[in-house]
PDB file of C-alpha atoms in Angstrom:
ATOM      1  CA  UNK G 177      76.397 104.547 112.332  1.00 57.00           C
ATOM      2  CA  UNK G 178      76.935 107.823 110.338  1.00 64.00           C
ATOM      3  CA  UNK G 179      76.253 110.673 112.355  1.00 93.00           C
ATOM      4  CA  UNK G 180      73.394 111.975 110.445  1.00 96.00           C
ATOM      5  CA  UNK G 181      70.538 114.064 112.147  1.00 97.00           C
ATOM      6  CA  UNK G 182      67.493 115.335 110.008  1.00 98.00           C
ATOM      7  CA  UNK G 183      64.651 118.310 111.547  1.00 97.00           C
ATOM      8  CA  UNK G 184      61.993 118.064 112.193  1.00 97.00           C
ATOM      9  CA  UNK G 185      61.412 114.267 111.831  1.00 97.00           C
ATOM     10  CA  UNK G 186      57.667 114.941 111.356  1.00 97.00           C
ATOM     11  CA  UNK G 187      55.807 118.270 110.065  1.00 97.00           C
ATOM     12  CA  UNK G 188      52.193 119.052 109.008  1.00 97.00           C
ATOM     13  CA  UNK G 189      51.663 122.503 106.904  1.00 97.00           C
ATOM     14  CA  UNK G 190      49.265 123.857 104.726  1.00 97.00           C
ATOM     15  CA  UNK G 191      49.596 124.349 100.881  1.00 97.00           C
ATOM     16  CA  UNK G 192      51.355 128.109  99.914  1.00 97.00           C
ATOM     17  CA  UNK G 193      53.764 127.910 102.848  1.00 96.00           C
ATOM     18  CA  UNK G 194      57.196 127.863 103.185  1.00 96.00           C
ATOM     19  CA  UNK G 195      59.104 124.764 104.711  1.00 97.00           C
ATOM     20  CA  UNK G 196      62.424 123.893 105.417  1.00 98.00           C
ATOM     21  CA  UNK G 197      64.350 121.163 106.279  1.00 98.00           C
ATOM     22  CA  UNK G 198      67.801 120.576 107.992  1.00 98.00           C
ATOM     23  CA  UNK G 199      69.596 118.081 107.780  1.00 98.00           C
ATOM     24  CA  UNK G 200      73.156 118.080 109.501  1.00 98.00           C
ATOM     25  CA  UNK G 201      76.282 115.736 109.718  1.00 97.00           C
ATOM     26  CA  UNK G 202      78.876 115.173 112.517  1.00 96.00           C
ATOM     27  CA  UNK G 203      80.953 112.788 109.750  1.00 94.00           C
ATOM     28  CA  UNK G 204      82.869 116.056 107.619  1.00 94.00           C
ATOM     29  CA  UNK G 205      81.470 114.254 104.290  1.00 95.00           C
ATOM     30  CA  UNK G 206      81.844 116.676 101.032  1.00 94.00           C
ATOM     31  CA  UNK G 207      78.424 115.198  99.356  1.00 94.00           C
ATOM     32  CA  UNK G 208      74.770 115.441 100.958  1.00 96.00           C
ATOM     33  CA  UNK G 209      72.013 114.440  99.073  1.00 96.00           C
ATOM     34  CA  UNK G 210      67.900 115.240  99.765  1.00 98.00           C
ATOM     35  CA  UNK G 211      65.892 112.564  98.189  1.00 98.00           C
ATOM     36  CA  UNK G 212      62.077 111.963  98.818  1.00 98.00           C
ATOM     37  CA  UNK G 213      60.630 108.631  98.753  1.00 97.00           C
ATOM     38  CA  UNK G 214      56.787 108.070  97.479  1.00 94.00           C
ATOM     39  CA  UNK G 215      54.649 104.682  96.899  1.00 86.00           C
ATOM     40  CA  UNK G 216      55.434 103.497  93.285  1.00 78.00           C
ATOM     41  CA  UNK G 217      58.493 105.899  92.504  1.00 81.00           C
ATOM     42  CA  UNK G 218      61.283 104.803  94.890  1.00 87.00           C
ATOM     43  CA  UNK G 219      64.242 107.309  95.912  1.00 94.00           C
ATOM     44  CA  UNK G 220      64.193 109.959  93.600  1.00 95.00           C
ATOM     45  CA  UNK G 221      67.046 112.564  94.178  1.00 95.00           C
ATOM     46  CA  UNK G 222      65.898 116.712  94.716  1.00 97.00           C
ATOM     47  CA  UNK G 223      69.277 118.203  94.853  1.00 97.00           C
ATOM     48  CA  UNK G 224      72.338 117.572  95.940  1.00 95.00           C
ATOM     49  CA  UNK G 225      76.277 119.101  97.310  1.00 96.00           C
ATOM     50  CA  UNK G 226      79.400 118.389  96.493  1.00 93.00           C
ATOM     51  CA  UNK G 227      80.758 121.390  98.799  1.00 94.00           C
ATOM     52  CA  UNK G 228      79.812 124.835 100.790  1.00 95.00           C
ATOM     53  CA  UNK G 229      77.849 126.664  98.347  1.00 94.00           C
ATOM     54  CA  UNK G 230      78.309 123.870  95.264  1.00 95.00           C
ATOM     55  CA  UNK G 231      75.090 122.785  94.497  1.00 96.00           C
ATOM     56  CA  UNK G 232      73.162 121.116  91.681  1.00 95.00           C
ATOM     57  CA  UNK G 233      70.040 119.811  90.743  1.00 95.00           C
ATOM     58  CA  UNK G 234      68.889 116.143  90.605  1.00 93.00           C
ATOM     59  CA  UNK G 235      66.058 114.573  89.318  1.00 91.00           C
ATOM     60  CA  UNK G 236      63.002 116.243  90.727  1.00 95.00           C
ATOM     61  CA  UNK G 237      64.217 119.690  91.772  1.00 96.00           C
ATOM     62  CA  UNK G 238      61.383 121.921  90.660  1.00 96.00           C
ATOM     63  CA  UNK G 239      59.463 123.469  93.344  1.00 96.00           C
ATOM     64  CA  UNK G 240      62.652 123.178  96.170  1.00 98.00           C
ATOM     65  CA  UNK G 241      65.580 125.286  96.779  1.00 97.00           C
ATOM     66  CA  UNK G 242      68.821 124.471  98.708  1.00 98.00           C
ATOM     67  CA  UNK G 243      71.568 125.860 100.607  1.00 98.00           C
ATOM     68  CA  UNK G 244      74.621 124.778 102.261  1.00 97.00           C
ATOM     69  CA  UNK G 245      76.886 127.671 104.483  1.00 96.00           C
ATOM     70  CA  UNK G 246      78.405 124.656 106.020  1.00 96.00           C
ATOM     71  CA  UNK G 247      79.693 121.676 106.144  1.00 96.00           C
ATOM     72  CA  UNK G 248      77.813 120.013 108.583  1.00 97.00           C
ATOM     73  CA  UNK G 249      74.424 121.371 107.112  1.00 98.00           C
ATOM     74  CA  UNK G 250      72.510 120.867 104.125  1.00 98.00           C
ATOM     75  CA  UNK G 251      68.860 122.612 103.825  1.00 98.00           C
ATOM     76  CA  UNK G 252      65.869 122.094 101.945  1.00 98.00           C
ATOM     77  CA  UNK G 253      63.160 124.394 100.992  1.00 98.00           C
ATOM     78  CA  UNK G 254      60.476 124.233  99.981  1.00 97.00           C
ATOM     79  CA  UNK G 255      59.371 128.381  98.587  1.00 93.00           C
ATOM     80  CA  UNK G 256      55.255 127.321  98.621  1.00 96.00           C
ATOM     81  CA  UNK G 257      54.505 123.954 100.224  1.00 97.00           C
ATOM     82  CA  UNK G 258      52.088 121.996  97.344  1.00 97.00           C
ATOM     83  CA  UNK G 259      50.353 118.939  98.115  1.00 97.00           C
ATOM     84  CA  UNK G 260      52.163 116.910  95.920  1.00 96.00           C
ATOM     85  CA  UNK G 261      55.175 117.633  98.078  1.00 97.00           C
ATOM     86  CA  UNK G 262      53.879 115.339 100.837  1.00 97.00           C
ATOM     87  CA  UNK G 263      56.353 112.986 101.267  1.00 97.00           C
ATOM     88  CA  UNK G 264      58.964 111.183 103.071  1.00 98.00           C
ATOM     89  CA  UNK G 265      62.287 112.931 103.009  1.00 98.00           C
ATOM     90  CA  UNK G 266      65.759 111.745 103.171  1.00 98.00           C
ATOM     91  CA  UNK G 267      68.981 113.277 103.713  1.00 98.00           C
ATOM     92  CA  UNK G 268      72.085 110.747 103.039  1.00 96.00           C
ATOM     93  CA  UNK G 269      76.219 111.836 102.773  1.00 95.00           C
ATOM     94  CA  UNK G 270      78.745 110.142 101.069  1.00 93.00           C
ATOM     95  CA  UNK G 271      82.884 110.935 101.426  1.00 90.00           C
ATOM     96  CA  UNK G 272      83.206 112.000  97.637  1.00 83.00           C
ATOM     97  CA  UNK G 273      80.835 111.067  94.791  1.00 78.00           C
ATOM     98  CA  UNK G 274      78.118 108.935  94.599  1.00 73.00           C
ATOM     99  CA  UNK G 275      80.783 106.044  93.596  1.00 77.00           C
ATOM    100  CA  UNK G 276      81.221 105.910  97.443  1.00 83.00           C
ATOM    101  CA  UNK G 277      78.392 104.860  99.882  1.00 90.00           C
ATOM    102  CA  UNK G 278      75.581 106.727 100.772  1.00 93.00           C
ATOM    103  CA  UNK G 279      74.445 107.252 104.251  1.00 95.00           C
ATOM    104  CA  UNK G 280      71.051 108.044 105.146  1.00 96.00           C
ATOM    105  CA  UNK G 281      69.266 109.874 108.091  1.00 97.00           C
ATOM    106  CA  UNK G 282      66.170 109.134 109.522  1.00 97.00           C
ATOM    107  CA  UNK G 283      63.885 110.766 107.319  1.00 97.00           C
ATOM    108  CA  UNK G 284      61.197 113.742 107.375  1.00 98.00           C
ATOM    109  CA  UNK G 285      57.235 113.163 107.336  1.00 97.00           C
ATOM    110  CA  UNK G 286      55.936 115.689 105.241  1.00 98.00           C
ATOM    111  CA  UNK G 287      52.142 116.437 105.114  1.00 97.00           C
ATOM    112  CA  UNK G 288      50.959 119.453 103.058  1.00 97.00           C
ATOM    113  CA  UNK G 289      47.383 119.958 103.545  1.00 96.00           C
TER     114      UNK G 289
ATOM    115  CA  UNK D 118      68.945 108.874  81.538  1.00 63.00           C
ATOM    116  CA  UNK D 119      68.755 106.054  83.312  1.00 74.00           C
ATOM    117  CA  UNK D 120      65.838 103.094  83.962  1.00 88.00           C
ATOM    118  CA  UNK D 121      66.072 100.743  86.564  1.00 93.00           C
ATOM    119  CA  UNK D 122      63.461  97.507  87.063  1.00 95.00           C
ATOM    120  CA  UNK D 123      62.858  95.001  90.135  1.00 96.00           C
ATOM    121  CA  UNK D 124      59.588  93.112  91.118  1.00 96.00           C
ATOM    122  CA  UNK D 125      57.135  94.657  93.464  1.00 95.00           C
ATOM    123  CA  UNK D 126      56.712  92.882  95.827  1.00 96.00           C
ATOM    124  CA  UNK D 127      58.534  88.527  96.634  1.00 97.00           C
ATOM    125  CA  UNK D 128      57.280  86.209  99.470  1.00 98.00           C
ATOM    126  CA  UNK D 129      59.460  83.746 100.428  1.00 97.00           C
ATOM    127  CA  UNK D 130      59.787  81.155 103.396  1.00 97.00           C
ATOM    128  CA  UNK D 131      61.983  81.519 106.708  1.00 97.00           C
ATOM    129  CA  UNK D 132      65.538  79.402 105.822  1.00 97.00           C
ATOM    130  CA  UNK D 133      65.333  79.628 102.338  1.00 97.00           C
ATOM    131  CA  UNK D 134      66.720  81.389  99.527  1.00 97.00           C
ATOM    132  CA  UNK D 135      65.720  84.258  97.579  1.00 98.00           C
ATOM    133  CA  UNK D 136      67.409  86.289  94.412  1.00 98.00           C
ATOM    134  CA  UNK D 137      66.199  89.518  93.620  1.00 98.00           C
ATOM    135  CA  UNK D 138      66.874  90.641  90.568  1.00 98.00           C
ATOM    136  CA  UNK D 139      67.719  94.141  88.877  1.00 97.00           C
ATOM    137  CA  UNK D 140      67.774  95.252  85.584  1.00 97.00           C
ATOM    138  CA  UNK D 141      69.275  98.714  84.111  1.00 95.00           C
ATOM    139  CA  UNK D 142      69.664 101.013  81.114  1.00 91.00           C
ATOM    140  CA  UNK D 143      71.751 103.569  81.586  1.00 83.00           C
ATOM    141  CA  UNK D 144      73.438 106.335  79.685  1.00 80.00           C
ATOM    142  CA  UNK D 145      76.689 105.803  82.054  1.00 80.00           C
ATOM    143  CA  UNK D 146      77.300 103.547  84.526  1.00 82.00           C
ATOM    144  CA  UNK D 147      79.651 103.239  87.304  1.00 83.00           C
ATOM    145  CA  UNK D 148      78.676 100.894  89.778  1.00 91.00           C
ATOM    146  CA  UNK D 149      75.392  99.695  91.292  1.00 94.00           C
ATOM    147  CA  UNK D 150      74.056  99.419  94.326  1.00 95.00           C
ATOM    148  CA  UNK D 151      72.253  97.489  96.929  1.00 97.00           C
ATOM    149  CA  UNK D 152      70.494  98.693  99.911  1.00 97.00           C
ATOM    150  CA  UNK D 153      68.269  97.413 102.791  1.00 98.00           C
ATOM    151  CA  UNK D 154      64.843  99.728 104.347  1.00 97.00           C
ATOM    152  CA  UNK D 155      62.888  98.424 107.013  1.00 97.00           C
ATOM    153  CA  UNK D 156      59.163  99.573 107.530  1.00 94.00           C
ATOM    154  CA  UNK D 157      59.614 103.113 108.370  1.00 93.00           C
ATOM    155  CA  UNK D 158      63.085 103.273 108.550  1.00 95.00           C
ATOM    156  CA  UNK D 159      66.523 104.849 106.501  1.00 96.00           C
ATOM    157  CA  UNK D 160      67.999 102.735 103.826  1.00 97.00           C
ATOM    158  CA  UNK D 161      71.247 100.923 104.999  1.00 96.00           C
ATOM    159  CA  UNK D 162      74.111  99.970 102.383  1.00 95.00           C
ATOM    160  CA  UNK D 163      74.711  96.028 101.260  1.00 96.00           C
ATOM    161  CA  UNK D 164      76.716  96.198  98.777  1.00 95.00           C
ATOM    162  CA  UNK D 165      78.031  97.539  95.930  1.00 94.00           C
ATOM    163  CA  UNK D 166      79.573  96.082  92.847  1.00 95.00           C
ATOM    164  CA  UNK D 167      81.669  97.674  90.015  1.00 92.00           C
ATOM    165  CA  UNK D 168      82.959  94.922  88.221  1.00 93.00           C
ATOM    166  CA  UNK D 169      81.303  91.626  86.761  1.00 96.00           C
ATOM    167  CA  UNK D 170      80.959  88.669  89.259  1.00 96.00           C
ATOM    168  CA  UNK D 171      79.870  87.834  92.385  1.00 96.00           C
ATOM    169  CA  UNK D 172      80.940  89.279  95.893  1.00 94.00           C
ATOM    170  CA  UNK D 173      79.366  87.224  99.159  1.00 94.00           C
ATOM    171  CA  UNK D 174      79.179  88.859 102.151  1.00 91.00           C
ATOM    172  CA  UNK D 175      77.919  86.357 104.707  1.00 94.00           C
ATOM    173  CA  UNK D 176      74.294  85.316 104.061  1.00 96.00           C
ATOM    174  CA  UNK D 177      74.027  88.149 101.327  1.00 96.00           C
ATOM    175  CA  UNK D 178      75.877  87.742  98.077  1.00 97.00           C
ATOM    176  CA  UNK D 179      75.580  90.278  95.409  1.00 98.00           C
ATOM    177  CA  UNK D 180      76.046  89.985  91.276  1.00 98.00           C
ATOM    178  CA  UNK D 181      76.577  92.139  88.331  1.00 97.00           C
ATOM    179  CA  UNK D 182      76.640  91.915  84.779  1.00 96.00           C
ATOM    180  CA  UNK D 183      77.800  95.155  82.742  1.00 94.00           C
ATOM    181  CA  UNK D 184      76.994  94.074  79.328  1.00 93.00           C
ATOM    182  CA  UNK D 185      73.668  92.492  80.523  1.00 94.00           C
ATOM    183  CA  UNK D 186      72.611  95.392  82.852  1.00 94.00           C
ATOM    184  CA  UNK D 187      71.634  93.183  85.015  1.00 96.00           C
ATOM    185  CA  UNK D 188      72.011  92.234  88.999  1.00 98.00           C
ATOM    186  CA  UNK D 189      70.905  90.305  91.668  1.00 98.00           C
ATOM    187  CA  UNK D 190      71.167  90.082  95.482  1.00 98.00           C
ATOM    188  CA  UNK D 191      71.027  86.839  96.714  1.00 98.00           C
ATOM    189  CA  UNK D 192      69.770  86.145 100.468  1.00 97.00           C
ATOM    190  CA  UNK D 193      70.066  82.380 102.452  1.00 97.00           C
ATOM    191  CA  UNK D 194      69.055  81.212 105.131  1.00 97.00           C
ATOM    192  CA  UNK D 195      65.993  83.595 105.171  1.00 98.00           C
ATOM    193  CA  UNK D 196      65.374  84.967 108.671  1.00 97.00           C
ATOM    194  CA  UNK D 197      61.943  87.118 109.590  1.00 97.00           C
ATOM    195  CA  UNK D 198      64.188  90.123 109.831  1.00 97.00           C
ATOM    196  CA  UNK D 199      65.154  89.982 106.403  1.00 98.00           C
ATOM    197  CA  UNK D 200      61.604  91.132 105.750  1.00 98.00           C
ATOM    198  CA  UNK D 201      62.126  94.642 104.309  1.00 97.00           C
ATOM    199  CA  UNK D 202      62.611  96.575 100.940  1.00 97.00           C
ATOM    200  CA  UNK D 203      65.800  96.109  98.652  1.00 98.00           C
ATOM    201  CA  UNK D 204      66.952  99.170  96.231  1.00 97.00           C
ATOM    202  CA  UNK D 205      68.878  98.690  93.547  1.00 96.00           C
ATOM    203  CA  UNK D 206      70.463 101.858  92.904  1.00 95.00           C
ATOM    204  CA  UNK D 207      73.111 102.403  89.576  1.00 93.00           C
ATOM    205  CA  UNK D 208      75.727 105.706  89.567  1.00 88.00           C
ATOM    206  CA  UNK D 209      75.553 107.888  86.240  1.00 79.00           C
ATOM    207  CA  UNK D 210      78.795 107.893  84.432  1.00 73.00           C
ATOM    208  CA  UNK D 211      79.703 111.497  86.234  1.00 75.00           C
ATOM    209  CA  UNK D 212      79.548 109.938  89.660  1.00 71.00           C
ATOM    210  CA  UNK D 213      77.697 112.387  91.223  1.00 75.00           C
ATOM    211  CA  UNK D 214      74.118 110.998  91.358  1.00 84.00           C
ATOM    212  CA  UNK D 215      72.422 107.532  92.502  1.00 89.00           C
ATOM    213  CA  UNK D 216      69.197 106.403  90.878  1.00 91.00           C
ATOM    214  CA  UNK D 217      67.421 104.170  92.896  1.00 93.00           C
ATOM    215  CA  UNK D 218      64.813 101.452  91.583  1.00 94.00           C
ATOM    216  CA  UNK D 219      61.721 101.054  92.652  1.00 94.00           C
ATOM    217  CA  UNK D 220      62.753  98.912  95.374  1.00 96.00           C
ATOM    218  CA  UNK D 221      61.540  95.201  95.951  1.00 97.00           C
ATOM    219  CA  UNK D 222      59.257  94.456  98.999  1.00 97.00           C
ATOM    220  CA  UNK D 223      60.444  90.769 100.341  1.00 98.00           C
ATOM    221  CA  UNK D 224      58.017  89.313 102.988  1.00 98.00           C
ATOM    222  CA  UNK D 225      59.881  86.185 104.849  1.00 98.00           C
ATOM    223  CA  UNK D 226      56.918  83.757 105.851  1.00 97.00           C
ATOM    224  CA  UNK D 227      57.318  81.078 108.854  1.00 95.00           C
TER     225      UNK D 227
END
């Protein structure tokens, strides 16, 4: 298995604060990728890496921010925690592009009250 | 952009066989492809096919048709375990992003 490691693996907050999320990789991929996953929508991607400090947006980026100083890590925030954030969120890396297989952590249970 | 379709939700009976199909419109395509996600777990890779045909991989074989936009995954000899969600999943023409389907929820009955 991929050494993938995602914190914390649940979280409760309340709406207006800030979150983050870490995911980190033991594997010296190039990409990571944070997706959330809701009822009805699938995977959607958030943002993703191809590199320290290279960054770009995917699908659903408004309302979260990344950052990646290093390799190994790959954080998401989220500036003002909305409801519509709750969610289950996945961090996956891939050796290059998304042409080469994706592997996922364990997820993030994300309740914004 | 790109829109992806697969059924909800298949039942299907322990030793049988089951296709799941995927179909795609895309403004570039690459490759799609399949993964596996248990109840409450990660995804996990099947396969993933680039060019027209079919590629088996033990009890899972996997099909694609680029000027269809169209896929399958086909599972035999149904076990209980293979009760979980499969994503279909296509990569834009830039190769730097995955969009996943909705998934399909297979439930393998006794």
């Amino acid at each position: 298995d991929a050494g993938i490691t995602q914190s914390p693996r649940h979280k409760v907050t309340e709406t207006g604060t800030p979150v983050t999320l870490r995911c980190h990789q033991t594997e010296n991929h190039r990409y990571m990728y944070w997706y959330r996953q809701d009822p009805g929508h699938g995977l959607r991607l958030i943002h993703y890496s191809y590199g320290v400090k290279d960054t770009d947006k995917g699908e659903v980026s408004d309302g979260y921010s990344v950052s990646r100083s290093k390799t190994e890590d790959f954080l998401l925030t989220l500036e003002s925690a909305t409801s519509s954030q709750t969610s289950v969120y996945f961090c996956a890396i891939s050796e290059s592009n998304s042409q080469e297989t994706q592997y996922f952590g364990p997820g993030t249970r994300l309740l914004v009250l | 952009g790109q829109n992806i379709d697969q059924p909800t939700e298949m039942t299907a009976t322990e030793g049988a066989i089951v296709q799941i199909n995927c179909t795609y419109q895309t403004s570039g395509f690459n490759g799609l492809f399949w993964y596996q996600q248990h109840a409450g777990e990660a995804p996990t890779f099947l396969s993933y096919n680039v060019l027209d045909g079919l590629e088996e991989k033990g009890r899972f074989s996997s099909f694609l048709s680029r000027s269809k936009g169209y896929s399958y995954l086909l599972l035999k000899e149904l076990q209980m375990k293979d009760s979980a969600s499969y994503l279909c999943a296509v990569t834009d023409g830039a190769g730097n992003m995955l969009t996943f389907g909705g998934g399909t929820r297979l439930m393998v009955k006794p």
